[in-house]
Amino acid sequence: MRWNSFIAGFAAAVVLALVIALGVILSGAYNVAATDRHDPIAAWAFETTFENSVSRQASAIAAPELTPAMVQAGAGEYKAMCAQCHGGIGKERAGFAQGMMPRPPALAASAEHLSASEVFWLVKHGVKMSGMPAFGPTHDDEVVWNIAAFVKAMPGMSADRYGAYGAGGEGGHHHAPGEGHSH
């Protein structure tokens, strides 16, 4: 009898939680404004889901050796497509990115906590409801790996070195899948 009572109580709690969640969803009670921070439980749920999903999705991707040539080629692409939101070394993100929620991470600091495969996956597939676009549909894997190589090199890079990358017209080219890449 105790087991049946436990199961019934557990089922009732699950149903109650689902009714409350549905009430919040349908009523619009949760403020989705980017100017309002997430409550701690929602922030934890979003962050934990993000980290675990990226880790799982990227786990099957074998990263190539990231070469200095890839870092060089990815510099202009990063500066053209990523730096406005993520900033650079000694370079702030664009003003509009300050109002994004979640705020795009400063990759010069946070990239050391991501594997090359995770960076590749994020650039290729983007992140739902974050403002992070998927570049895979418009850029071939070579370009995406070059960006990943540059991002992975950023944590150990000086501001002077960051500024020198991409100078002279390298990078910054946008290629559709299958197009050539002339770096």
Backbone as numpy.savetxt, mean C-alpha at the origin, in Angstrom:
# Nx Ny Nz CAx CAy CAz Cx Cy Cz
-26.77 -30.75 29.01 -27.59 -29.55 29.01 -26.72 -28.29 29.01
-25.60 -28.31 29.75 -24.73 -27.13 29.80 -24.17 -26.82 28.42
-23.83 -27.86 27.67 -23.26 -27.65 26.34 -24.29 -26.99 25.43
-25.55 -27.42 25.50 -26.61 -26.84 24.69 -26.83 -25.37 25.06
-26.74 -25.06 26.34 -26.91 -23.67 26.79 -25.77 -22.81 26.27
-24.56 -23.36 26.29 -23.41 -22.61 25.78 -23.57 -22.33 24.29
-23.96 -23.34 23.52 -24.14 -23.18 22.07 -25.23 -22.15 21.79
-26.33 -22.24 22.52 -27.44 -21.29 22.32 -26.99 -19.87 22.67
-26.26 -19.72 23.76 -25.77 -18.39 24.15 -24.78 -17.83 23.14
-23.90 -18.68 22.67 -22.92 -18.26 21.66 -23.62 -17.84 20.37
-24.58 -18.64 19.93 -25.33 -18.32 18.70 -26.08 -17.00 18.87
-26.67 -16.78 20.03 -27.39 -15.53 20.29 -26.43 -14.34 20.26
-25.24 -14.51 20.83 -24.24 -13.42 20.81 -23.80 -13.11 19.38
-23.60 -14.14 18.57 -23.20 -13.93 17.17 -24.31 -13.20 16.42
-25.54 -13.62 16.59 -26.67 -12.97 15.92 -26.78 -11.51 16.37
-26.64 -11.26 17.66 -26.70 -9.89 18.18 -25.59 -9.04 17.58
-24.37 -9.57 17.51 -23.25 -8.82 16.91 -23.53 -8.51 15.44
-24.07 -9.47 14.71 -24.40 -9.24 13.30 -25.50 -8.19 13.15
-26.51 -8.21 14.02 -27.58 -7.22 13.97 -27.02 -5.82 14.26
-26.15 -5.71 15.24 -25.53 -4.41 15.57 -24.68 -3.93 14.39
-23.86 -4.82 13.83 -23.03 -4.43 12.69 -23.89 -4.00 11.51
-24.95 -4.73 11.23 -25.85 -4.36 10.14 -26.52 -3.03 10.42
-26.88 -2.79 11.67 -27.49 -1.51 12.05 -26.53 -0.34 11.80
-25.26 -0.52 12.16 -24.26 0.52 11.93 -24.07 0.75 10.44
-24.00 -0.34 9.67 -23.79 -0.23 8.22 -24.96 0.47 7.55
-26.17 0.04 7.86 -27.35 0.59 7.18 -27.71 2.00 7.65
-27.38 2.33 8.90 -27.74 3.65 9.43 -26.77 4.75 9.03
-25.57 4.35 8.58 -24.55 5.36 8.28 -23.93 5.94 9.54
-24.07 5.26 10.65 -23.57 5.76 11.94 -22.05 5.87 11.98
-21.35 5.05 11.21 -19.90 5.13 11.21 -19.47 6.25 10.27
-18.74 7.21 10.78 -18.31 8.36 10.00 -17.15 7.95 9.09
-17.36 8.00 7.78 -16.32 7.61 6.82 -15.49 8.80 6.34
-15.69 9.97 6.90 -14.94 11.16 6.48 -13.46 10.98 6.74
-12.64 11.38 5.78 -11.19 11.29 5.92 -10.67 12.24 6.99
-11.47 13.21 7.40 -11.06 14.14 8.44 -11.31 13.60 9.84
-11.96 12.45 9.93 -12.26 11.83 11.22 -11.45 10.55 11.35
-10.65 10.44 12.39 -9.84 9.24 12.58 -10.73 8.05 12.90
-10.26 6.85 12.55 -10.98 5.63 12.89 -10.94 5.43 14.40
-12.01 4.82 14.93 -11.93 4.46 16.34 -10.89 3.35 16.47
-10.36 3.14 17.66 -9.24 2.19 17.82 -9.54 0.77 17.34
-10.75 0.29 17.56 -11.08 -1.08 17.13 -11.09 -1.16 15.61
-11.71 -0.20 14.94 -11.74 -0.20 13.47 -10.33 -0.03 12.92
-9.53 0.85 13.51 -8.15 1.06 13.04 -7.36 -0.24 13.16
-7.50 -0.93 14.29 -6.81 -2.21 14.48 -7.28 -3.23 13.44
-8.58 -3.31 13.23 -9.13 -4.28 12.27 -8.63 -4.00 10.86
-8.64 -2.73 10.44 -8.18 -2.39 9.10 -6.69 -2.66 8.94
-5.89 -2.23 9.91 -4.44 -2.41 9.83 -4.05 -3.89 9.84
-4.67 -4.66 10.71 -4.37 -6.08 10.81 -4.79 -6.81 9.53
-5.97 -6.48 9.01 -6.43 -7.08 7.76 -5.48 -6.74 6.63
-5.07 -5.48 6.54 -4.15 -5.04 5.50 -2.84 -5.82 5.57
-2.21 -5.85 6.74 -0.91 -6.51 6.89 -0.99 -8.00 6.56
-2.01 -8.67 7.08 -2.14 -10.11 6.84 -2.49 -10.42 5.39
-3.32 -9.59 4.78 -3.70 -9.82 3.39 -2.51 -9.63 2.46
-1.76 -8.55 2.64 -0.60 -8.30 1.78 0.42 -9.42 1.95
0.68 -9.82 3.18 1.63 -10.90 3.42 1.19 -12.19 2.73
-0.08 -12.51 2.85 -0.59 -13.74 2.23 -0.56 -13.66 0.71
-1.03 -12.56 0.14 -1.10 -12.43 -1.31 0.30 -12.42 -1.94
1.25 -11.82 -1.25 2.61 -11.70 -1.81 3.46 -12.94 -1.55
3.01 -13.83 -0.69 3.84 -14.97 -0.29 4.19 -15.90 -1.45
3.39 -15.93 -2.49 3.65 -16.81 -3.63 4.48 -16.15 -4.72
4.85 -14.89 -4.52 5.60 -14.15 -5.53 7.10 -14.27 -5.24
7.83 -14.78 -6.21 9.28 -14.89 -6.07 9.92 -13.61 -6.61
10.59 -12.91 -5.73 11.23 -11.66 -6.13 12.52 -11.94 -6.89
12.76 -11.19 -7.96 14.05 -11.31 -8.64 15.12 -10.63 -7.80
16.36 -10.81 -8.17 17.43 -10.05 -7.52 17.22 -8.58 -7.90
17.15 -7.71 -6.90 16.95 -6.29 -7.15 18.30 -5.65 -7.41
18.53 -5.20 -8.62 19.83 -4.68 -9.03 19.89 -3.16 -8.98
21.09 -2.60 -8.95 21.21 -1.14 -9.02 20.55 -0.56 -10.28
20.59 -1.28 -11.38 19.95 -0.80 -12.61 18.43 -0.71 -12.42
17.86 -1.66 -11.68 16.42 -1.62 -11.41 16.09 -0.43 -10.50
16.93 -0.20 -9.50 16.72 0.94 -8.60 16.75 2.23 -9.41
17.75 2.37 -10.28 17.87 3.56 -11.13 16.63 3.72 -12.01
16.21 2.63 -12.64 15.05 2.69 -13.53 13.77 3.00 -12.76
13.65 2.53 -11.54 12.45 2.76 -10.75 12.36 4.14 -10.13
13.47 4.87 -10.08 13.49 6.19 -9.43 12.53 7.17 -10.08
12.64 7.31 -11.38 11.77 8.26 -12.06 10.31 7.85 -12.00
10.06 6.54 -12.10 8.69 6.03 -11.99 8.13 6.37 -10.60
8.93 6.12 -9.56 8.48 6.42 -8.20 8.19 7.91 -8.06
9.10 8.73 -8.52 8.92 10.18 -8.37 7.71 10.68 -9.15
7.43 10.07 -10.29 6.29 10.50 -11.11 4.96 9.96 -10.59
4.96 8.76 -10.03 3.70 8.10 -9.71 3.43 7.92 -8.22
4.45 7.96 -7.38 4.28 7.57 -5.98 4.59 8.68 -4.98
5.56 9.53 -5.31 6.08 10.50 -4.34 5.04 11.53 -3.90
4.06 11.83 -4.75 3.05 12.82 -4.33 2.32 12.37 -3.08
2.05 11.07 -2.98 1.34 10.55 -1.81 2.29 10.05 -0.71
3.39 9.39 -1.11 4.27 8.75 -0.13 5.48 9.59 0.25
5.72 10.69 -0.47 6.88 11.52 -0.18 8.16 10.85 -0.61
9.25 11.49 -0.31 10.57 10.98 -0.64 11.52 11.33 0.48
12.76 11.08 0.29 13.75 11.39 1.31 14.05 12.88 1.22
13.70 13.60 2.26 13.84 15.05 2.25 12.76 15.76 1.45
11.76 15.03 0.99 10.66 15.59 0.19 9.35 15.21 0.86
8.54 16.21 1.14 7.24 15.96 1.74 6.26 15.47 0.69
5.23 14.79 1.12 4.16 14.41 0.21 3.39 15.67 -0.20
2.64 15.58 -1.28 1.84 16.71 -1.75 0.80 17.08 -0.70
0.38 18.32 -0.71 -0.58 18.80 0.28 -1.85 17.98 0.33
-2.37 17.55 -0.83 -3.61 16.79 -0.82 -3.47 15.47 -0.07
-2.28 14.89 -0.05 -2.07 13.60 0.61 -2.19 13.72 2.13
-2.01 14.94 2.66 -2.14 15.13 4.11 -3.57 14.86 4.56
-4.53 15.01 3.66 -5.93 14.78 4.01 -6.43 13.39 3.71
-5.55 12.48 3.31 -5.98 11.12 3.00 -6.08 10.28 4.27
-7.09 9.41 4.31 -7.27 8.50 5.43 -7.57 7.13 4.85
-6.74 6.14 5.03 -5.53 6.21 5.84 -4.45 7.03 5.13
-3.60 7.64 5.92 -2.51 8.43 5.37 -1.50 7.49 4.72
-1.10 7.78 3.49 -0.10 6.92 2.83 1.19 6.89 3.65
1.76 5.72 3.83 2.99 5.65 4.64 4.17 6.32 3.94
5.06 6.87 4.72 6.31 7.41 4.20 7.21 6.21 3.93
7.32 5.85 2.66 8.01 4.61 2.29 9.49 4.62 2.59
10.09 5.79 2.68 11.52 5.86 3.01 11.77 5.22 4.38
10.78 5.25 5.25 10.91 4.65 6.58 10.24 3.29 6.66
9.06 3.15 6.08 8.29 1.92 6.29 8.65 0.79 5.34
9.35 1.06 4.25 9.67 0.01 3.27 10.56 -1.08 3.84
11.34 -0.77 4.86 12.22 -1.80 5.41 11.43 -2.91 6.09
10.17 -2.66 6.41 9.32 -3.66 7.06 8.52 -4.49 6.05
8.69 -4.20 4.77 8.00 -4.93 3.71 9.01 -5.71 2.89
8.62 -6.89 2.43 9.49 -7.63 1.52 9.36 -7.03 0.12
10.30 -7.33 -0.75 10.23 -6.86 -2.13 8.96 -7.39 -2.80
8.59 -8.62 -2.50 7.37 -9.20 -3.07 6.13 -8.45 -2.58
6.13 -8.03 -1.32 4.99 -7.26 -0.79 4.90 -5.90 -1.46
6.02 -5.22 -1.65 6.01 -3.93 -2.35 5.50 -4.13 -3.77
6.02 -5.14 -4.46 5.57 -5.43 -5.82 4.07 -5.65 -5.85
3.56 -6.49 -4.95 2.13 -6.79 -4.93 1.31 -5.52 -4.69
1.73 -4.69 -3.73 1.00 -3.45 -3.44 0.97 -2.51 -4.64
2.11 -2.34 -5.31 2.16 -1.46 -6.48 1.31 -2.03 -7.60
1.39 -3.32 -7.81 0.66 -3.95 -8.91 -0.85 -3.95 -8.68
-1.29 -4.24 -7.45 -2.71 -4.46 -7.18 -3.40 -3.32 -6.44
-2.66 -2.39 -5.83 -3.29 -1.31 -5.09 -3.96 -1.80 -3.82
-4.68 -0.88 -3.15 -5.36 -1.20 -1.90 -6.75 -0.58 -1.93
-7.76 -1.40 -1.78 -9.15 -0.92 -1.78 -9.37 0.13 -0.70
-10.19 1.08 -1.01 -10.65 2.12 -0.07 -9.51 2.86 0.62
-8.39 3.05 -0.09 -7.27 3.74 0.53 -6.73 4.86 -0.35
-7.12 4.90 -1.60 -6.54 5.85 -2.54 -5.34 5.30 -3.26
-4.85 4.10 -2.87 -3.70 3.48 -3.52 -4.17 2.77 -4.78
-3.81 3.31 -5.97 -4.27 2.68 -7.21 -3.48 1.42 -7.53
-4.06 0.61 -8.40 -3.39 -0.58 -8.92 -2.68 -0.17 -10.20
-1.36 -0.27 -10.24 -0.60 0.08 -11.43 -0.42 -1.10 -12.37
-0.76 -2.31 -11.94 -0.63 -3.49 -12.77 -1.40 -3.44 -14.08
-2.62 -2.91 -14.09 -3.36 -2.87 -15.35 -2.75 -1.91 -16.39
-1.93 -0.97 -15.96 -1.38 0.01 -16.89 0.13 -0.04 -17.03
0.79 -0.88 -16.25 2.25 -0.97 -16.27 2.67 -2.44 -16.25
3.69 -2.77 -17.02 4.13 -4.16 -17.05 4.92 -4.50 -15.78
5.13 -5.80 -15.56 5.81 -6.25 -14.34 7.22 -5.70 -14.22
7.91 -5.48 -15.33 9.26 -4.92 -15.26 9.24 -3.55 -14.59
8.30 -2.72 -14.98 8.19 -1.38 -14.38 7.84 -1.50 -12.90
6.92 -2.39 -12.57 6.50 -2.56 -11.18 7.67 -3.08 -10.33
8.46 -4.04 -10.85 9.63 -4.51 -10.10 10.66 -3.40 -9.94
10.82 -2.54 -10.95 11.76 -1.42 -10.82 11.32 -0.47 -9.70
10.03 -0.20 -9.63 9.52 0.65 -8.54 9.78 -0.03 -7.20
9.50 -1.33 -7.13 9.74 -2.07 -5.89 11.21 -2.01 -5.49
12.10 -2.13 -6.46 13.54 -2.06 -6.18 13.90 -0.69 -5.61
13.35 0.37 -6.19 13.64 1.72 -5.69 13.09 1.89 -4.28
11.85 1.46 -4.06 11.24 1.59 -2.73 12.06 0.82 -1.69
12.51 -0.39 -2.03 13.30 -1.17 -1.07 14.66 -0.53 -0.80
15.18 0.25 -1.75 16.47 0.93 -1.56 16.33 2.20 -0.73
15.14 2.75 -0.65 14.96 4.05 0.01 15.36 4.11 1.48
15.07 3.10 2.31 15.41 3.23 3.73 16.89 3.53 4.00
17.81 3.08 3.16 19.23 3.34 3.37 19.78 4.48 2.52
18.91 5.23 1.89 19.33 6.25 0.92 19.41 7.64 1.57
20.41 8.42 1.18 20.52 9.80 1.66 19.61 10.71 0.82
19.32 11.88 1.35 18.51 12.86 0.62 19.22 13.28 -0.67
20.54 13.42 -0.62 21.28 13.79 -1.84 21.18 12.71 -2.89
21.33 11.46 -2.47 21.24 10.35 -3.43 19.83 10.26 -4.00
18.82 10.43 -3.15 17.43 10.42 -3.61 17.22 11.50 -4.67
17.73 12.69 -4.40 17.59 13.80 -5.36 18.29 13.54 -6.67
19.41 12.82 -6.62 20.17 12.56 -7.84 19.51 11.49 -8.71
18.78 10.57 -8.08 18.09 9.54 -8.87 17.02 10.19 -9.74
16.95 9.71 -10.95 15.92 10.20 -11.87 16.31 11.49 -12.56
17.42 12.10 -12.19 17.86 13.32 -12.86 18.31 12.98 -14.28
18.06 13.86 -15.18 18.50 13.63 -16.55 17.51 12.85 -17.38
16.27 12.74 -16.89 15.22 12.14 -17.71 15.02 10.65 -17.55
15.79 9.96 -16.67 15.53 8.54 -16.51 14.22 8.36 -15.76
13.56 7.27 -16.05 12.33 6.95 -15.34 11.21 7.90 -15.67
10.11 7.75 -14.96 8.96 8.61 -15.14 8.14 8.28 -16.36
8.48 7.22 -17.07 7.75 6.84 -18.26 6.64 5.88 -17.86
5.51 6.02 -18.50 4.38 5.16 -18.20 4.15 4.23 -19.37
4.25 2.93 -19.13 4.12 1.94 -20.18 2.95 1.03 -19.91
2.19 0.75 -20.92 1.13 -0.25 -20.81 1.78 -1.64 -20.83
1.08 -2.64 -20.30 1.65 -4.00 -20.35 2.03 -4.37 -21.77
3.23 -4.94 -21.92 3.70 -5.36 -23.23 4.49 -4.32 -23.98
4.43 -3.05 -23.55 5.21 -2.02 -24.24 6.66 -2.13 -23.82
7.53 -1.62 -24.66 8.94 -1.64 -24.34 9.25 -0.66 -23.22
10.40 -0.83 -22.66 10.84 0.04 -21.58 12.23 0.53 -21.92
12.40 1.79 -22.12 13.67 2.33 -22.62 14.43 3.10 -21.57
14.98 2.38 -20.61 15.83 3.05 -19.60 17.24 2.64 -19.82
